[in-house]
PDB file of C-alpha atoms and ligand atoms in Angstrom:
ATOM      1  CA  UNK A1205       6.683  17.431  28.054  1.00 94.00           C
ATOM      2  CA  UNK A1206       4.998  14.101  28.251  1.00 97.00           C
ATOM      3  CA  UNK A1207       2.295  11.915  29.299  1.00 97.00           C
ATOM      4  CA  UNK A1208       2.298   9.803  32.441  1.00 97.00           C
ATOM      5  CA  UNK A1209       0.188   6.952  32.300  1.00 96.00           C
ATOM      6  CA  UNK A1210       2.089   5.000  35.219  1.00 95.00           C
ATOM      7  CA  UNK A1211      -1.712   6.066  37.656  1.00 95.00           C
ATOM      8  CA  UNK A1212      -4.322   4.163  34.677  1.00 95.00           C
ATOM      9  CA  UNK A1213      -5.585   0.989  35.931  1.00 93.00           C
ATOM     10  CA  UNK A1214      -8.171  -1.172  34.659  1.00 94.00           C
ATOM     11  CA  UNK A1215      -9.179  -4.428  36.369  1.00 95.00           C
ATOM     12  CA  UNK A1216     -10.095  -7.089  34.072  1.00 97.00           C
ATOM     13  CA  UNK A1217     -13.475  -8.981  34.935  1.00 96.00           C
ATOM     14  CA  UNK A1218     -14.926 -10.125  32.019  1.00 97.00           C
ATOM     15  CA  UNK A1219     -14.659 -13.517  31.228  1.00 98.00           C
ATOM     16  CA  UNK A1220     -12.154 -16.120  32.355  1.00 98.00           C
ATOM     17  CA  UNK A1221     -10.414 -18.779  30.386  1.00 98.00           C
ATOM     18  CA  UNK A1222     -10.706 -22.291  31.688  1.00 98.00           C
ATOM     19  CA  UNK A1223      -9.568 -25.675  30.307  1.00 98.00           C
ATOM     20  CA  UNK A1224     -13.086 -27.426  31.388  1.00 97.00           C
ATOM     21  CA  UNK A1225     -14.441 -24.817  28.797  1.00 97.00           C
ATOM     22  CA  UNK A1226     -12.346 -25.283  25.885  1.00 98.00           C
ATOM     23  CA  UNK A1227     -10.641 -28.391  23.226  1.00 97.00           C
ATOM     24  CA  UNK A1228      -7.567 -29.452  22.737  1.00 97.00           C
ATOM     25  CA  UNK A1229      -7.157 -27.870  19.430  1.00 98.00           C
ATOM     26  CA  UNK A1230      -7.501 -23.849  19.173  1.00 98.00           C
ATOM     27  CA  UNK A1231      -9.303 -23.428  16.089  1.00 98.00           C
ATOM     28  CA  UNK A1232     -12.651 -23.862  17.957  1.00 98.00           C
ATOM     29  CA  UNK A1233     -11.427 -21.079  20.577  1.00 98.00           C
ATOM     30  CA  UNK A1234     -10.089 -18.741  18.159  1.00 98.00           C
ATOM     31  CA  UNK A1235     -13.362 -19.174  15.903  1.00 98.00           C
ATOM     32  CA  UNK A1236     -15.552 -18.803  19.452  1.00 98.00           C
ATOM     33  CA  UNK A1237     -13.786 -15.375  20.347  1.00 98.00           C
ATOM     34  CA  UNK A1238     -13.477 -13.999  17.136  1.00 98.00           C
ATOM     35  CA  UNK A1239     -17.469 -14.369  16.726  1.00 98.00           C
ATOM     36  CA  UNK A1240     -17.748 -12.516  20.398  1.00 98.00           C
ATOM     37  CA  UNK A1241     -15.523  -9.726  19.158  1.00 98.00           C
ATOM     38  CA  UNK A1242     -17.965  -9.517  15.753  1.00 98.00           C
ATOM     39  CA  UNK A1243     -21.314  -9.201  18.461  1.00 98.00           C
ATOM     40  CA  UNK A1244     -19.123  -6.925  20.649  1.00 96.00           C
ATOM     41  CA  UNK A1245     -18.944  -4.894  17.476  1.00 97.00           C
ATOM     42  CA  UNK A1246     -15.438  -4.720  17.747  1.00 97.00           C
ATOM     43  CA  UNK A1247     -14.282  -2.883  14.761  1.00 97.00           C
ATOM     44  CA  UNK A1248     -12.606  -4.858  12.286  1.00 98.00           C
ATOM     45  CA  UNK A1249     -11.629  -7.807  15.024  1.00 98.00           C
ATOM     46  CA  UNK A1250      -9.714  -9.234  11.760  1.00 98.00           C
ATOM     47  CA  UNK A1251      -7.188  -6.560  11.737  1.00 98.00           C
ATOM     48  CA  UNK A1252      -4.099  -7.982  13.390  1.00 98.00           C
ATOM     49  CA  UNK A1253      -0.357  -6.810  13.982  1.00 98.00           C
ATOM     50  CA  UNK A1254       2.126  -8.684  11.899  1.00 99.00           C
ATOM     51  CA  UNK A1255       5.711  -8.834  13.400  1.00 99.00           C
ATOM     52  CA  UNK A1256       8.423  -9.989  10.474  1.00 98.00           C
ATOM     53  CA  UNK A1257      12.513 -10.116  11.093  1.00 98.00           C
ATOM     54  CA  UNK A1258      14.811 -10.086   8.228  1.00 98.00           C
ATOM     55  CA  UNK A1259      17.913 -10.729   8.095  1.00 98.00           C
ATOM     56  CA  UNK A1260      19.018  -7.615   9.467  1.00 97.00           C
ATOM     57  CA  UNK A1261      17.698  -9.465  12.749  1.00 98.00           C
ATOM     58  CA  UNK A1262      15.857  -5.714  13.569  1.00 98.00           C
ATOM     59  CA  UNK A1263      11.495  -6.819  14.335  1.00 98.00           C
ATOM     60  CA  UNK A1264       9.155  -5.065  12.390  1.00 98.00           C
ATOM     61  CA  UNK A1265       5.551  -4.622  12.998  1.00 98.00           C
ATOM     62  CA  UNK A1266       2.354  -3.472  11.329  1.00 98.00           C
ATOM     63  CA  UNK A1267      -1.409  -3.883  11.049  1.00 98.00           C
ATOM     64  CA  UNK A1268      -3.190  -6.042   8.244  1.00 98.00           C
ATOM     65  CA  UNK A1269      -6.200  -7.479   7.782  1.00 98.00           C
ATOM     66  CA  UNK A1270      -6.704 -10.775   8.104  1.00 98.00           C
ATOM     67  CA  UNK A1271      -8.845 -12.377   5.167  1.00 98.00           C
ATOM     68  CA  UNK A1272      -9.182 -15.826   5.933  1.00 98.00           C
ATOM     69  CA  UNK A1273      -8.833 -18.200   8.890  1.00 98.00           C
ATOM     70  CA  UNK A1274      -9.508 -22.040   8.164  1.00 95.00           C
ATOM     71  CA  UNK A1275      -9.126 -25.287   9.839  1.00 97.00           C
ATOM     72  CA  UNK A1276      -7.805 -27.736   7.525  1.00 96.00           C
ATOM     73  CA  UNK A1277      -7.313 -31.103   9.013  1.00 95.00           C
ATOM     74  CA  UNK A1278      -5.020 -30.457  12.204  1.00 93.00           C
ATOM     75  CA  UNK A1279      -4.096 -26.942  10.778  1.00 97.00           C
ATOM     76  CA  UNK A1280      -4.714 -23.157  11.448  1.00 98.00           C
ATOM     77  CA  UNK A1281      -4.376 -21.009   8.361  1.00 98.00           C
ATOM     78  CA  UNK A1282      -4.148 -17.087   8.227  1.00 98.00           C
ATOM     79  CA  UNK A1283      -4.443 -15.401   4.623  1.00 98.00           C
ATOM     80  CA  UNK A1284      -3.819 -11.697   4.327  1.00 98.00           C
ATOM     81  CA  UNK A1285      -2.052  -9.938   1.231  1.00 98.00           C
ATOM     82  CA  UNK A1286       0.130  -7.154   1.000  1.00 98.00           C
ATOM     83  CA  UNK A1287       2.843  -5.870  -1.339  1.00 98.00           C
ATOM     84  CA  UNK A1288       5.497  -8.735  -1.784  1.00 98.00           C
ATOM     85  CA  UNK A1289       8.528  -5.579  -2.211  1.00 97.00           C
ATOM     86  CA  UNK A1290       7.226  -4.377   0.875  1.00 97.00           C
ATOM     87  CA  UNK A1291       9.334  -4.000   4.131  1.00 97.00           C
ATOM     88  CA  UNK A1292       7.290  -7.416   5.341  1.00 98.00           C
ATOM     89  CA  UNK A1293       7.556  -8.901   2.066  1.00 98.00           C
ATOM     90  CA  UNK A1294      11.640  -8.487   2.324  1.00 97.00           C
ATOM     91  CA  UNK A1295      11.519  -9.572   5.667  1.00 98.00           C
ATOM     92  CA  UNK A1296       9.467 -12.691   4.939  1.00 98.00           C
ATOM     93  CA  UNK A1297      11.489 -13.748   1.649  1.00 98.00           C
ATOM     94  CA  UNK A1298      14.897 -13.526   3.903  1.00 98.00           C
ATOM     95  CA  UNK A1299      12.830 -15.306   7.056  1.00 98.00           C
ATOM     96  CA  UNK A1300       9.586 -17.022   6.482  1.00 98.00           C
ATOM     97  CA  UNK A1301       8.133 -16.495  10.101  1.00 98.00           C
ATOM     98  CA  UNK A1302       5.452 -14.367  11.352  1.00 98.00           C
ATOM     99  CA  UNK A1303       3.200 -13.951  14.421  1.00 98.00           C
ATOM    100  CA  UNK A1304       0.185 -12.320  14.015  1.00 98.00           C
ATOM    101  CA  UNK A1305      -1.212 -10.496  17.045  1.00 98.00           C
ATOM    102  CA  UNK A1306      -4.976  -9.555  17.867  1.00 98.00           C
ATOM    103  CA  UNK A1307      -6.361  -7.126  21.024  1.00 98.00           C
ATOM    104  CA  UNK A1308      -9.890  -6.638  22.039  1.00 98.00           C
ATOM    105  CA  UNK A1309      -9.856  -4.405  24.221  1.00 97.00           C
ATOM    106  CA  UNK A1310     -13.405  -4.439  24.617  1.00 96.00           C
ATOM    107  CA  UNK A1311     -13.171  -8.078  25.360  1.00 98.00           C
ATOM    108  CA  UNK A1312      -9.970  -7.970  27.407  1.00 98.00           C
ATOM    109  CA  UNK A1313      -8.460 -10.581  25.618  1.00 98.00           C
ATOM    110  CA  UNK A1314      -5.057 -10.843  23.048  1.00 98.00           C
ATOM    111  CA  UNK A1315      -4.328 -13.803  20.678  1.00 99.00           C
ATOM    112  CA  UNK A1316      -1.238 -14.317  19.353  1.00 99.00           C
ATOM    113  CA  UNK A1317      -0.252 -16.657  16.366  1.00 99.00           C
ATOM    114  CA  UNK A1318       3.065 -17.230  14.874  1.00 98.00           C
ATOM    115  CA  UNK A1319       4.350 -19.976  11.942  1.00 98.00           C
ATOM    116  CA  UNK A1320       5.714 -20.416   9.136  1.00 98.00           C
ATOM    117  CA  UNK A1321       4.515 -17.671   6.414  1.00 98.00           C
ATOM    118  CA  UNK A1322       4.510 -19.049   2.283  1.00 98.00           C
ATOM    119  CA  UNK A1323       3.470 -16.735  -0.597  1.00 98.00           C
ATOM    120  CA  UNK A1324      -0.329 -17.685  -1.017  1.00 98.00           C
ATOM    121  CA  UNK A1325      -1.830 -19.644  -4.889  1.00 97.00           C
ATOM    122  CA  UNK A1326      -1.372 -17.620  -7.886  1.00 98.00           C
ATOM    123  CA  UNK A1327      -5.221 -18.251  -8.605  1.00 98.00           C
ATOM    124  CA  UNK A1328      -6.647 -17.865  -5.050  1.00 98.00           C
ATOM    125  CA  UNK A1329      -3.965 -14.286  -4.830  1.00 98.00           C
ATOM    126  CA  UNK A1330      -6.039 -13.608  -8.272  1.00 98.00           C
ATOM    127  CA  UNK A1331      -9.417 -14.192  -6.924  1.00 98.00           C
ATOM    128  CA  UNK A1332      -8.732 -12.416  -4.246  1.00 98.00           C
ATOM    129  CA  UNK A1333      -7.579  -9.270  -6.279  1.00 98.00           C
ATOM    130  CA  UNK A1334     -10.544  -9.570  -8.371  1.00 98.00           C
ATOM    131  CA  UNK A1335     -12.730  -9.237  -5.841  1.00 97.00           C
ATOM    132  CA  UNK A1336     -11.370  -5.778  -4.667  1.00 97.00           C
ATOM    133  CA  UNK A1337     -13.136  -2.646  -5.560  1.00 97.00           C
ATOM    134  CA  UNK A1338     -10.901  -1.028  -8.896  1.00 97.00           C
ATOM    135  CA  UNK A1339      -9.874   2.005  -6.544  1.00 97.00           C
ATOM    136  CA  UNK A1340      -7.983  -0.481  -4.269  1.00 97.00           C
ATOM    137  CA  UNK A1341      -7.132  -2.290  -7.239  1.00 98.00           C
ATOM    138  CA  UNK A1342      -5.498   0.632  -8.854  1.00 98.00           C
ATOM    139  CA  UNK A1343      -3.708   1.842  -5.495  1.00 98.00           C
ATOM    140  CA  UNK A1344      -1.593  -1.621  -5.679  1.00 98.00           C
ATOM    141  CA  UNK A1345      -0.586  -0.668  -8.504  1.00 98.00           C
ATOM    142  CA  UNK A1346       0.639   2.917  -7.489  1.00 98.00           C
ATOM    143  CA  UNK A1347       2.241   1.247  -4.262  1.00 96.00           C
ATOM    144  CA  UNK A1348       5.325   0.193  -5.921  1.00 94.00           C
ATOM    145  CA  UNK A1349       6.750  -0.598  -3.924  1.00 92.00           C
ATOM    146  CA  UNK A1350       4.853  -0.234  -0.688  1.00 93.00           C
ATOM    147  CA  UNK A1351       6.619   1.676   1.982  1.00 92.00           C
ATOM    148  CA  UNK A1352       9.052   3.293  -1.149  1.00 94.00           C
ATOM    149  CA  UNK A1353       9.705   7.193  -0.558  1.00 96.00           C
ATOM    150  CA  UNK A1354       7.334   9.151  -2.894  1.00 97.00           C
ATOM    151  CA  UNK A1355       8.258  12.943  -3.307  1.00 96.00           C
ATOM    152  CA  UNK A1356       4.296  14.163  -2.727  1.00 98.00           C
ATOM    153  CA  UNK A1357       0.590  12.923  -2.969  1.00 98.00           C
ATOM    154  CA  UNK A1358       0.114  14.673  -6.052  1.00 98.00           C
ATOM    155  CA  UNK A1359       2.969  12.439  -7.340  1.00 98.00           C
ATOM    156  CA  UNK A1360       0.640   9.425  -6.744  1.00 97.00           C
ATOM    157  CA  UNK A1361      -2.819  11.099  -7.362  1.00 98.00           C
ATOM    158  CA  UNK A1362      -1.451  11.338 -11.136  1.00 98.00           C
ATOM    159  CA  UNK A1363      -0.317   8.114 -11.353  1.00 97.00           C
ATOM    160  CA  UNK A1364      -3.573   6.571  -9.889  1.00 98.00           C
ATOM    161  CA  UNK A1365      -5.395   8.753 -12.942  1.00 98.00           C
ATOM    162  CA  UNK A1366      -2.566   7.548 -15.692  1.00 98.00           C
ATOM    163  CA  UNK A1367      -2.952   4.185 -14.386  1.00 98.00           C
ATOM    164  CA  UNK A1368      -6.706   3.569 -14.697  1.00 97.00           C
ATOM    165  CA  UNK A1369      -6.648   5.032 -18.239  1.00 97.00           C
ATOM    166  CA  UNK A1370      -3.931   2.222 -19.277  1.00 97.00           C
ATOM    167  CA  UNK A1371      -5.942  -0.698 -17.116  1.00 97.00           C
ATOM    168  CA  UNK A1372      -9.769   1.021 -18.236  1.00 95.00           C
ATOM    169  CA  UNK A1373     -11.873  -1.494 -16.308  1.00 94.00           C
ATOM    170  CA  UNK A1374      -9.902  -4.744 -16.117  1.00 96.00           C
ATOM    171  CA  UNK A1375      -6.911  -3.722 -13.519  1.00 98.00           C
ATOM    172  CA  UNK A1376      -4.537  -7.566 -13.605  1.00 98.00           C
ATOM    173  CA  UNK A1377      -3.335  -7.963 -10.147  1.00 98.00           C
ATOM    174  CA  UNK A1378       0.244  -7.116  -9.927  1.00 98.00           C
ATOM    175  CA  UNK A1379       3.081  -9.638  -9.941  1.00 98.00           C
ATOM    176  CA  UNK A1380       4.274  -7.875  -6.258  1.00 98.00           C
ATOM    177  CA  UNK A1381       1.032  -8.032  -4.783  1.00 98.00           C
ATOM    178  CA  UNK A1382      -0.756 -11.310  -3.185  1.00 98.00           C
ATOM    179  CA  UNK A1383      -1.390 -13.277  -0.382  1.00 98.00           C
ATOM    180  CA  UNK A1384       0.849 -14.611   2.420  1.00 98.00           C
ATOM    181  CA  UNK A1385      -0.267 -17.932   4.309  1.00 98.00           C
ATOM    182  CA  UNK A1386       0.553 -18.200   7.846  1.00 98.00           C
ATOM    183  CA  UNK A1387       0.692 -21.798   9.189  1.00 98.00           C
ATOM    184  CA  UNK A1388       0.232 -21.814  12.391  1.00 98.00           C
ATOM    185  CA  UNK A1389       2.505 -23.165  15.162  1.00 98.00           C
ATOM    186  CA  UNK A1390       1.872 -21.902  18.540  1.00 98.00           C
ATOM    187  CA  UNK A1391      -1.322 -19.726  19.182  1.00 99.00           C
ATOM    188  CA  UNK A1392      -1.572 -18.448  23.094  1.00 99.00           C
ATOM    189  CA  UNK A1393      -4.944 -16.691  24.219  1.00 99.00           C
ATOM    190  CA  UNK A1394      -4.615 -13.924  26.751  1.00 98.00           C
ATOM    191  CA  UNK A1395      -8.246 -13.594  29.112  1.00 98.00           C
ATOM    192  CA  UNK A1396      -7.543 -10.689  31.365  1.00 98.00           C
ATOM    193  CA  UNK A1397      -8.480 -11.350  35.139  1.00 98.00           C
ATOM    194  CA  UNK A1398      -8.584  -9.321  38.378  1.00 96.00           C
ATOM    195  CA  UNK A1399      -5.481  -8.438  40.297  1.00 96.00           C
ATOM    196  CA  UNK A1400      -3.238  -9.190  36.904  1.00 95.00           C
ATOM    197  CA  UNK A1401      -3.696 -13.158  37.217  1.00 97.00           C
ATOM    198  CA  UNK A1402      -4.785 -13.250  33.621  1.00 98.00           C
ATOM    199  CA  UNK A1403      -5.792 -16.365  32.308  1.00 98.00           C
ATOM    200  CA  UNK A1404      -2.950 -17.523  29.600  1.00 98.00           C
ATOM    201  CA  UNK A1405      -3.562 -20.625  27.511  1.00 98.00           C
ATOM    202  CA  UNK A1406      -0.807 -22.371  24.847  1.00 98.00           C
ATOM    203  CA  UNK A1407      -1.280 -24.584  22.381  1.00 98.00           C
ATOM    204  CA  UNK A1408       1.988 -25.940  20.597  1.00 98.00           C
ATOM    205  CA  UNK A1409       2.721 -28.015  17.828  1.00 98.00           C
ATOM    206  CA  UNK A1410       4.819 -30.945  18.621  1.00 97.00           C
ATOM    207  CA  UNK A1411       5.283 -33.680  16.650  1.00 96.00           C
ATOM    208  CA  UNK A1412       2.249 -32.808  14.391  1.00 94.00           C
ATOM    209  CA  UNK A1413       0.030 -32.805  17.477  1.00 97.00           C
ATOM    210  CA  UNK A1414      -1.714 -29.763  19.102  1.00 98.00           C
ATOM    211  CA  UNK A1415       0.038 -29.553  22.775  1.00 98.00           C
ATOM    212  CA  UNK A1416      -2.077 -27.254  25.192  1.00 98.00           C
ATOM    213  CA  UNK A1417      -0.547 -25.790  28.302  1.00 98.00           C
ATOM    214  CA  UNK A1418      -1.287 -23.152  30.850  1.00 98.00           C
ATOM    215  CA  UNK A1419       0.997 -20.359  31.592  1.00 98.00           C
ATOM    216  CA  UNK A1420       2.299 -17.920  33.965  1.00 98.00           C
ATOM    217  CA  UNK A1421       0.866 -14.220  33.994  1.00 98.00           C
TER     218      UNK A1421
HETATM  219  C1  LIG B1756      -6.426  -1.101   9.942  1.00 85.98           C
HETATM  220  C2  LIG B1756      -5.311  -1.299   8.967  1.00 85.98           C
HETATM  221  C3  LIG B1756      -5.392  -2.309   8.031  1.00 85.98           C
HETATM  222  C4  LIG B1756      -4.342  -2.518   7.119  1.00 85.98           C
HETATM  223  N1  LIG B1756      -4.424  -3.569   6.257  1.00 85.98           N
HETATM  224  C5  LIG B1756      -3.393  -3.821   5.423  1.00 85.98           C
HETATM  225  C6  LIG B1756      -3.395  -4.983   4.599  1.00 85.98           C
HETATM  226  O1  LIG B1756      -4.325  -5.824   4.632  1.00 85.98           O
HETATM  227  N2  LIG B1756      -2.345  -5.177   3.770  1.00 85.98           N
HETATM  228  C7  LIG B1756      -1.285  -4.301   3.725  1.00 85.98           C
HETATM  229  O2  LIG B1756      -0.371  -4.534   2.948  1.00 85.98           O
HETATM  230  N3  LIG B1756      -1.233  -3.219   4.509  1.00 85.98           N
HETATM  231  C8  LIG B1756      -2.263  -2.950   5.367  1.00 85.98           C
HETATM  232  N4  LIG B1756      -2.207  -1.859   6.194  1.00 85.98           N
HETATM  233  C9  LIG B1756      -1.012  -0.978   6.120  1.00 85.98           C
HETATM  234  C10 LIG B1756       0.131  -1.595   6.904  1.00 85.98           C
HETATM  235  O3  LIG B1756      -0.057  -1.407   8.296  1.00 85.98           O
HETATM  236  C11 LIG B1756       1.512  -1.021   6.498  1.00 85.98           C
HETATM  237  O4  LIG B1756       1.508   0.388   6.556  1.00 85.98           O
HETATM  238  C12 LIG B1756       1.924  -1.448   5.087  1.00 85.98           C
HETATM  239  O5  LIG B1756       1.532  -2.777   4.787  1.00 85.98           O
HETATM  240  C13 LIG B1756       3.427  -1.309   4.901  1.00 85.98           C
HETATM  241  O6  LIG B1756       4.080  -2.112   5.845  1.00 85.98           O
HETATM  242  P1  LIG B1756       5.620  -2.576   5.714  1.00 85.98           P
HETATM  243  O7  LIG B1756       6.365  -1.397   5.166  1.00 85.98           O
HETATM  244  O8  LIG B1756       6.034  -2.883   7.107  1.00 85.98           O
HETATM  245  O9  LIG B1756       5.664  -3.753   4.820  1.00 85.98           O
HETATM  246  C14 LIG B1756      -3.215  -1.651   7.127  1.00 85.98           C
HETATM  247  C15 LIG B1756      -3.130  -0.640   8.090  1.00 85.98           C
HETATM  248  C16 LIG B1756      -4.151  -0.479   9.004  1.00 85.98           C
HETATM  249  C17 LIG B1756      -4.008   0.583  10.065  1.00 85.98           C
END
């Protein structure tokens, strides 16, 4: 039993990544591509992996939705929340790193992004909750904590129902739930070419400065 895939073979042809086309910072890049993946009508182009290791030194990965990317000054920002008791959430209080990872297939291109990682504001974790439909609001709460061992769905169904009745229809955002804000560090963008000579740019932080470098497929 099994499925051999060693026979699939796309070429990639659709774009090329060139330093005469692009700055010496990445936000404009990353804000350029993500915009082509929105007209592509890639779905949900803000959904990312999120690799975290603990101290246990085993990597973990996941998908979550990214909710915010800003340039501030010299820096790249990522928001996205999640349970803090989570697996991630452990990993990230025992080692604040991340990198974040996004594929458009339909684009043939892959952005990574990895940095530092700090909880998010109180008040912006609060807006943020606020702004969620109750439903999701409510299944916070019954995620405690996220990636816990529940003995059935019925088990949570009831405790969704028990815990809109207590909240009626102002649900407070949970002390275990909020944001995480990854500072970016190093952000590579992958442009797939013919014959696997993919176009791979760098850009580093080094002494507070954006670095950019090409390299190898
Ligand atoms: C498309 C998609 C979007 C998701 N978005 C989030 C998210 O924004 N926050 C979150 O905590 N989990 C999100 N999840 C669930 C996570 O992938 C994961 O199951 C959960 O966060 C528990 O991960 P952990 O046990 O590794 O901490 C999403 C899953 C998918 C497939």
């Amino acid at each position: 039993m099994g499925i051999d895939f060693s026979a699939s073979r796309l070429s990639y042809e659709k774009d090329e990544l060139i330093e005469k086309n692009i700055g010496n910072t990445p936000y404009p890049l990353f804000d350029r591509w993500i915009k082509d993946a929105l007209a592509e009508q890639v779905k949900e182009p803000y959904a990312m992996s999120v690799a975290t290791c603990g101290s246990d030194n085993r990597p973990s990965v996941r998908t979550v939705l990214m909710r915010e990317v800003v340039e501030r000054g010299d820096e790249v920002l990522l928001v996205f929340y999640t349970n803090y008791d989570s697996d991630k959430g452990q990993d990230l209080a025992q080692n604040p790193h991340a990198e974040c990872l996004f594929f458009w297939a339909d684009l043939e291109r892959q952005v990574r992004i990895s940095g530092a990682v700090q909880k998010l504001d109180e008040e912006l974790s609060d807006a943020y909750f606020n702004s969620r439909p109750k439903d999701s609001q409510l299944a916070a709460w019954v995620s405690r904590p996220q990636s816990g061992v529940v003995d059935s769905r019925e088990t949570m169904e009831n405790d969704f129902v028990k815990l809109s009745a207590k909240f009626g229809e102002n649900v407070p955002r949970p002390a275990f739930w909020g944001g995480y804000l990854l500072i970016a560090d190093k952000i590579e963008f992958w442009q797939g070419r013919a014959n696997r000579m993919h176009d791979r740019i760098v850009y580093k932080k080094e002494n507070d400065k954006w670095v950019r470098e090409r390299i190898l497929p």
